[in-house]
């Protein structure tokens, strides 16, 4: 309450403050009323779909929606698959005993160092890394088996060549993984987060604006004569906003549908796979005759001994 003795200056200042506050609150009140009307329209459409007048979207818009949904689903499916190329040894599941031994060795070393009062070695020092691929695992197994064998023995030579060839295949697979991540997964993720996301957001905006437009149309139908002019102006404004939102969404959806990003990504996937299988074929083609020859030599030598 304004003190009467405070004078007209203070009262005028207070009146201006209240007027400014009312001006600032007016848009918020209008926005709240709009949201309530949209909520009522949404509820009417949900619970009485046949008895509610709903503005139909253009057939081309509906067709673009269906196409965008298919493109989005394909992006999401491919991303779920290509993310595997970012995982080490996705084609080789290390035995539980390997990881358990690593943990046990680490705990044992730490405890021994604590008892002896000596600093523990850095984590991971002295222990073998888990092979990054199944081919690397085969290579390690063969190379480990050749340790301690005679260098010129056919079996030793065979194991060494086997290990070298499978290591080469493993390296080719790691290169393929990097290429697919760079040329396929990353571009698909970028498209999903930008072009597709913009189209989805524009579609949501169409739904909101359409609810507002239909709410304004319903209000005009039930408006009193004294309110009809204002209701009609509101309806026309929301109609313009609706048309603009539909055009914007169709442009964004057309950009998604017209993009060749998915086909380019699939082409890069084929290229990377082809290069890997080509390298693997070359390595195995060179290894096979050598393995066959060394096997015959080894059997012949054993026959001579017997």
Tab-separated table of N, CA and C in Angstrom, residues 106-180:
chain	number	residue	atom	x	y	z
A	106	UNK	N	48.011	-58.825	-10.931
A	106	UNK	CA	48.123	-57.444	-10.488
A	106	UNK	C	47.964	-57.338	-8.970
A	107	UNK	N	46.962	-58.043	-8.404
A	107	UNK	CA	46.744	-58.017	-6.956
A	107	UNK	C	47.931	-58.631	-6.222
A	108	UNK	N	48.424	-59.760	-6.739
A	108	UNK	CA	49.547	-60.448	-6.100
A	108	UNK	C	50.787	-59.564	-6.093
A	109	UNK	N	51.061	-58.912	-7.217
A	109	UNK	CA	52.236	-58.045	-7.315
A	109	UNK	C	52.112	-56.848	-6.375
A	110	UNK	N	50.891	-56.271	-6.309
A	110	UNK	CA	50.685	-55.132	-5.413
A	110	UNK	C	50.864	-55.504	-3.962
A	111	UNK	N	50.354	-56.676	-3.568
A	111	UNK	CA	50.478	-57.118	-2.180
A	111	UNK	C	51.930	-57.417	-1.822
A	112	UNK	N	52.641	-58.067	-2.741
A	112	UNK	CA	54.050	-58.383	-2.490
A	112	UNK	C	54.874	-57.118	-2.334
A	113	UNK	N	54.585	-56.129	-3.180
A	113	UNK	CA	55.319	-54.862	-3.095
A	113	UNK	C	55.028	-54.152	-1.779
A	114	UNK	N	53.771	-54.238	-1.324
A	114	UNK	CA	53.392	-53.597	-0.067
A	114	UNK	C	54.119	-54.239	1.110
A	115	UNK	N	54.195	-55.578	1.122
A	115	UNK	CA	54.857	-56.290	2.208
A	115	UNK	C	56.355	-56.006	2.204
A	116	UNK	N	56.940	-55.988	0.994
A	116	UNK	CA	58.386	-55.794	0.890
A	116	UNK	C	58.797	-54.339	1.016
A	117	UNK	N	57.836	-53.452	0.923
A	117	UNK	CA	58.151	-52.030	1.018
A	117	UNK	C	58.797	-51.475	-0.219
A	118	UNK	N	58.620	-52.137	-1.337
A	118	UNK	CA	59.189	-51.671	-2.599
A	118	UNK	C	58.075	-51.127	-3.473
A	119	UNK	N	58.386	-50.144	-4.315
A	119	UNK	CA	57.336	-49.582	-5.177
A	119	UNK	C	56.839	-50.608	-6.182
A	120	UNK	N	55.538	-50.604	-6.400
A	120	UNK	CA	54.949	-51.519	-7.369
A	120	UNK	C	55.231	-51.023	-8.782
A	121	UNK	N	55.333	-51.969	-9.706
A	121	UNK	CA	55.563	-51.594	-11.095
A	121	UNK	C	54.298	-50.962	-11.653
A	122	UNK	N	54.411	-50.112	-12.656
A	122	UNK	CA	53.232	-49.480	-13.249
A	122	UNK	C	52.220	-50.526	-13.713
A	123	UNK	N	50.929	-50.142	-13.626
A	123	UNK	CA	49.863	-51.057	-14.020
A	123	UNK	C	50.037	-51.507	-15.456
A	124	UNK	N	49.954	-52.830	-15.637
A	124	UNK	CA	50.035	-53.368	-16.987
A	124	UNK	C	51.431	-53.737	-17.407
A	125	UNK	N	52.477	-53.321	-16.650
A	125	UNK	CA	53.844	-53.621	-17.039
A	125	UNK	C	54.115	-55.101	-16.845
A	126	UNK	N	54.689	-55.723	-17.852
A	126	UNK	CA	55.060	-57.119	-17.729
A	126	UNK	C	53.958	-58.091	-18.113
A	127	UNK	N	52.780	-57.620	-18.436
A	127	UNK	CA	51.717	-58.540	-18.828
A	127	UNK	C	51.364	-58.318	-20.293
A	128	UNK	N	50.971	-59.385	-20.952
A	128	UNK	CA	50.664	-59.313	-22.362
A	128	UNK	C	49.294	-58.667	-22.586
A	129	UNK	N	49.218	-57.910	-23.638
A	129	UNK	CA	47.936	-57.318	-23.980
A	129	UNK	C	47.044	-58.365	-24.639
A	130	UNK	N	45.745	-58.199	-24.481
A	130	UNK	CA	44.793	-59.100	-25.121
A	130	UNK	C	44.839	-58.829	-26.624
A	131	UNK	N	44.945	-59.870	-27.450
A	131	UNK	CA	44.989	-59.656	-28.907
A	131	UNK	C	43.794	-58.843	-29.383
A	132	UNK	N	44.017	-57.861	-30.264
A	132	UNK	CA	42.915	-57.004	-30.723
A	132	UNK	C	41.974	-57.669	-31.714
A	133	UNK	N	42.327	-58.853	-32.216
A	133	UNK	CA	41.457	-59.547	-33.159
A	133	UNK	C	41.693	-61.045	-33.064
A	134	UNK	N	40.799	-61.797	-33.651
A	134	UNK	CA	40.944	-63.252	-33.665
A	134	UNK	C	42.186	-63.662	-34.449
A	135	UNK	N	42.470	-62.961	-35.536
A	135	UNK	CA	43.664	-63.273	-36.332
A	135	UNK	C	44.928	-63.038	-35.524
A	136	UNK	N	44.967	-61.946	-34.773
A	136	UNK	CA	46.121	-61.696	-33.903
A	136	UNK	C	46.260	-62.797	-32.848
A	137	UNK	N	45.125	-63.268	-32.349
A	137	UNK	CA	45.158	-64.338	-31.339
A	137	UNK	C	45.734	-65.621	-31.932
A	138	UNK	N	45.344	-65.959	-33.168
A	138	UNK	CA	45.922	-67.122	-33.845
A	138	UNK	C	47.429	-66.939	-34.028
A	139	UNK	N	47.819	-65.729	-34.440
A	139	UNK	CA	49.236	-65.448	-34.639
A	139	UNK	C	50.032	-65.592	-33.355
A	140	UNK	N	49.488	-65.091	-32.266
A	140	UNK	CA	50.193	-65.201	-30.987
A	140	UNK	C	50.334	-66.659	-30.559
A	141	UNK	N	49.257	-67.428	-30.735
A	141	UNK	CA	49.293	-68.838	-30.337
A	141	UNK	C	50.371	-69.590	-31.110
A	142	UNK	N	50.458	-69.354	-32.427
A	142	UNK	CA	51.462	-70.042	-33.244
A	142	UNK	C	52.869	-69.602	-32.883
A	143	UNK	N	53.052	-68.301	-32.658
A	143	UNK	CA	54.390	-67.800	-32.334
A	143	UNK	C	54.839	-68.305	-30.962
A	144	UNK	N	53.926	-68.367	-30.021
A	144	UNK	CA	54.265	-68.874	-28.688
A	144	UNK	C	54.660	-70.345	-28.753
A	145	UNK	N	53.973	-71.105	-29.609
A	145	UNK	CA	54.273	-72.537	-29.733
A	145	UNK	C	55.648	-72.776	-30.352
A	146	UNK	N	56.115	-71.822	-31.163
A	146	UNK	CA	57.407	-72.011	-31.845
A	146	UNK	C	58.601	-71.664	-30.974
A	147	UNK	N	58.341	-71.032	-29.838
A	147	UNK	CA	59.431	-70.635	-28.949
A	147	UNK	C	60.115	-71.891	-28.399
A	148	UNK	N	61.443	-71.964	-28.520
A	148	UNK	CA	62.202	-73.114	-28.014
A	148	UNK	C	62.389	-74.224	-29.013
A	149	UNK	N	61.717	-74.138	-30.162
A	149	UNK	CA	61.873	-75.169	-31.185
A	149	UNK	C	63.070	-74.842	-32.069
A	150	UNK	N	63.586	-75.826	-32.759
A	150	UNK	CA	64.726	-75.621	-33.650
A	150	UNK	C	64.320	-74.697	-34.798
A	151	UNK	N	65.185	-73.735	-35.089
A	151	UNK	CA	64.839	-72.716	-36.069
A	151	UNK	C	64.594	-73.234	-37.465
A	152	UNK	N	65.303	-74.291	-37.889
A	152	UNK	CA	65.178	-74.807	-39.241
A	152	UNK	C	64.175	-75.955	-39.350
A	153	UNK	N	63.603	-76.331	-38.244
A	153	UNK	CA	62.608	-77.399	-38.264
A	153	UNK	C	61.398	-76.943	-39.075
A	154	UNK	N	60.885	-77.828	-39.981
A	154	UNK	CA	59.721	-77.430	-40.800
A	154	UNK	C	58.537	-76.952	-39.970
A	155	UNK	N	58.325	-77.574	-38.815
A	155	UNK	CA	57.208	-77.157	-37.965
A	155	UNK	C	57.425	-75.740	-37.435
A	156	UNK	N	58.681	-75.435	-37.075
A	156	UNK	CA	58.988	-74.086	-36.579
A	156	UNK	C	58.768	-73.048	-37.669
A	157	UNK	N	59.269	-73.348	-38.875
A	157	UNK	CA	59.106	-72.437	-40.011
A	157	UNK	C	57.629	-72.239	-40.327
A	158	UNK	N	56.875	-73.354	-40.305
A	158	UNK	CA	55.448	-73.286	-40.605
A	158	UNK	C	54.708	-72.421	-39.585
A	159	UNK	N	55.007	-72.608	-38.305
A	159	UNK	CA	54.344	-71.826	-37.261
A	159	UNK	C	54.671	-70.336	-37.394
A	160	UNK	N	55.934	-70.047	-37.756
A	160	UNK	CA	56.340	-68.650	-37.909
A	160	UNK	C	55.625	-67.998	-39.090
A	161	UNK	N	55.579	-68.714	-40.213
A	161	UNK	CA	54.880	-68.173	-41.385
A	161	UNK	C	53.389	-68.021	-41.108
A	162	UNK	N	52.814	-68.991	-40.405
A	162	UNK	CA	51.402	-68.916	-40.025
A	162	UNK	C	51.150	-67.671	-39.180
A	163	UNK	N	52.008	-67.445	-38.182
A	163	UNK	CA	51.851	-66.296	-37.297
A	163	UNK	C	51.968	-64.980	-38.066
A	164	UNK	N	52.960	-64.905	-38.965
A	164	UNK	CA	53.156	-63.671	-39.735
A	164	UNK	C	51.942	-63.375	-40.623
A	165	UNK	N	51.414	-64.416	-41.254
A	165	UNK	CA	50.270	-64.221	-42.158
A	165	UNK	C	49.018	-63.800	-41.399
A	166	UNK	N	48.778	-64.440	-40.259
A	166	UNK	CA	47.583	-64.096	-39.501
A	166	UNK	C	47.718	-62.724	-38.838
A	167	UNK	N	48.924	-62.352	-38.484
A	167	UNK	CA	49.138	-60.991	-37.969
A	167	UNK	C	48.830	-59.958	-39.057
A	168	UNK	N	49.233	-60.276	-40.297
A	168	UNK	CA	48.961	-59.362	-41.412
A	168	UNK	C	47.452	-59.225	-41.639
A	169	UNK	N	46.723	-60.332	-41.537
A	169	UNK	CA	45.273	-60.269	-41.675
A	169	UNK	C	44.674	-59.441	-40.546
A	170	UNK	N	45.200	-59.626	-39.336
A	170	UNK	CA	44.718	-58.845	-38.198
A	170	UNK	C	44.942	-57.362	-38.380
A	171	UNK	N	46.098	-56.987	-38.908
A	171	UNK	CA	46.382	-55.570	-39.152
A	171	UNK	C	45.463	-55.004	-40.232
A	172	UNK	N	45.173	-55.823	-41.252
A	172	UNK	CA	44.241	-55.384	-42.295
A	172	UNK	C	42.857	-55.164	-41.718
A	173	UNK	N	42.475	-56.008	-40.754
A	173	UNK	CA	41.164	-55.835	-40.125
A	173	UNK	C	41.110	-54.565	-39.303
A	174	UNK	N	42.185	-54.238	-38.601
A	174	UNK	CA	42.211	-53.001	-37.821
A	174	UNK	C	42.127	-51.785	-38.742
A	175	UNK	N	42.770	-51.870	-39.896
A	175	UNK	CA	42.697	-50.770	-40.864
A	175	UNK	C	41.267	-50.624	-41.382
A	176	UNK	N	40.616	-51.770	-41.652
A	176	UNK	CA	39.225	-51.732	-42.104
A	176	UNK	C	38.338	-51.096	-41.036
A	177	UNK	N	38.551	-51.464	-39.780
A	177	UNK	CA	37.755	-50.902	-38.690
A	177	UNK	C	37.862	-49.380	-38.652
A	178	UNK	N	39.096	-48.888	-38.793
A	178	UNK	CA	39.320	-47.440	-38.745
A	178	UNK	C	38.631	-46.741	-39.917
A	179	UNK	N	38.696	-47.356	-41.107
A	179	UNK	CA	38.069	-46.768	-42.290
A	179	UNK	C	36.547	-46.722	-42.156
A	180	UNK	N	35.972	-47.802	-41.659
A	180	UNK	CA	34.510	-47.845	-41.511
A	180	UNK	C	34.055	-46.836	-40.460
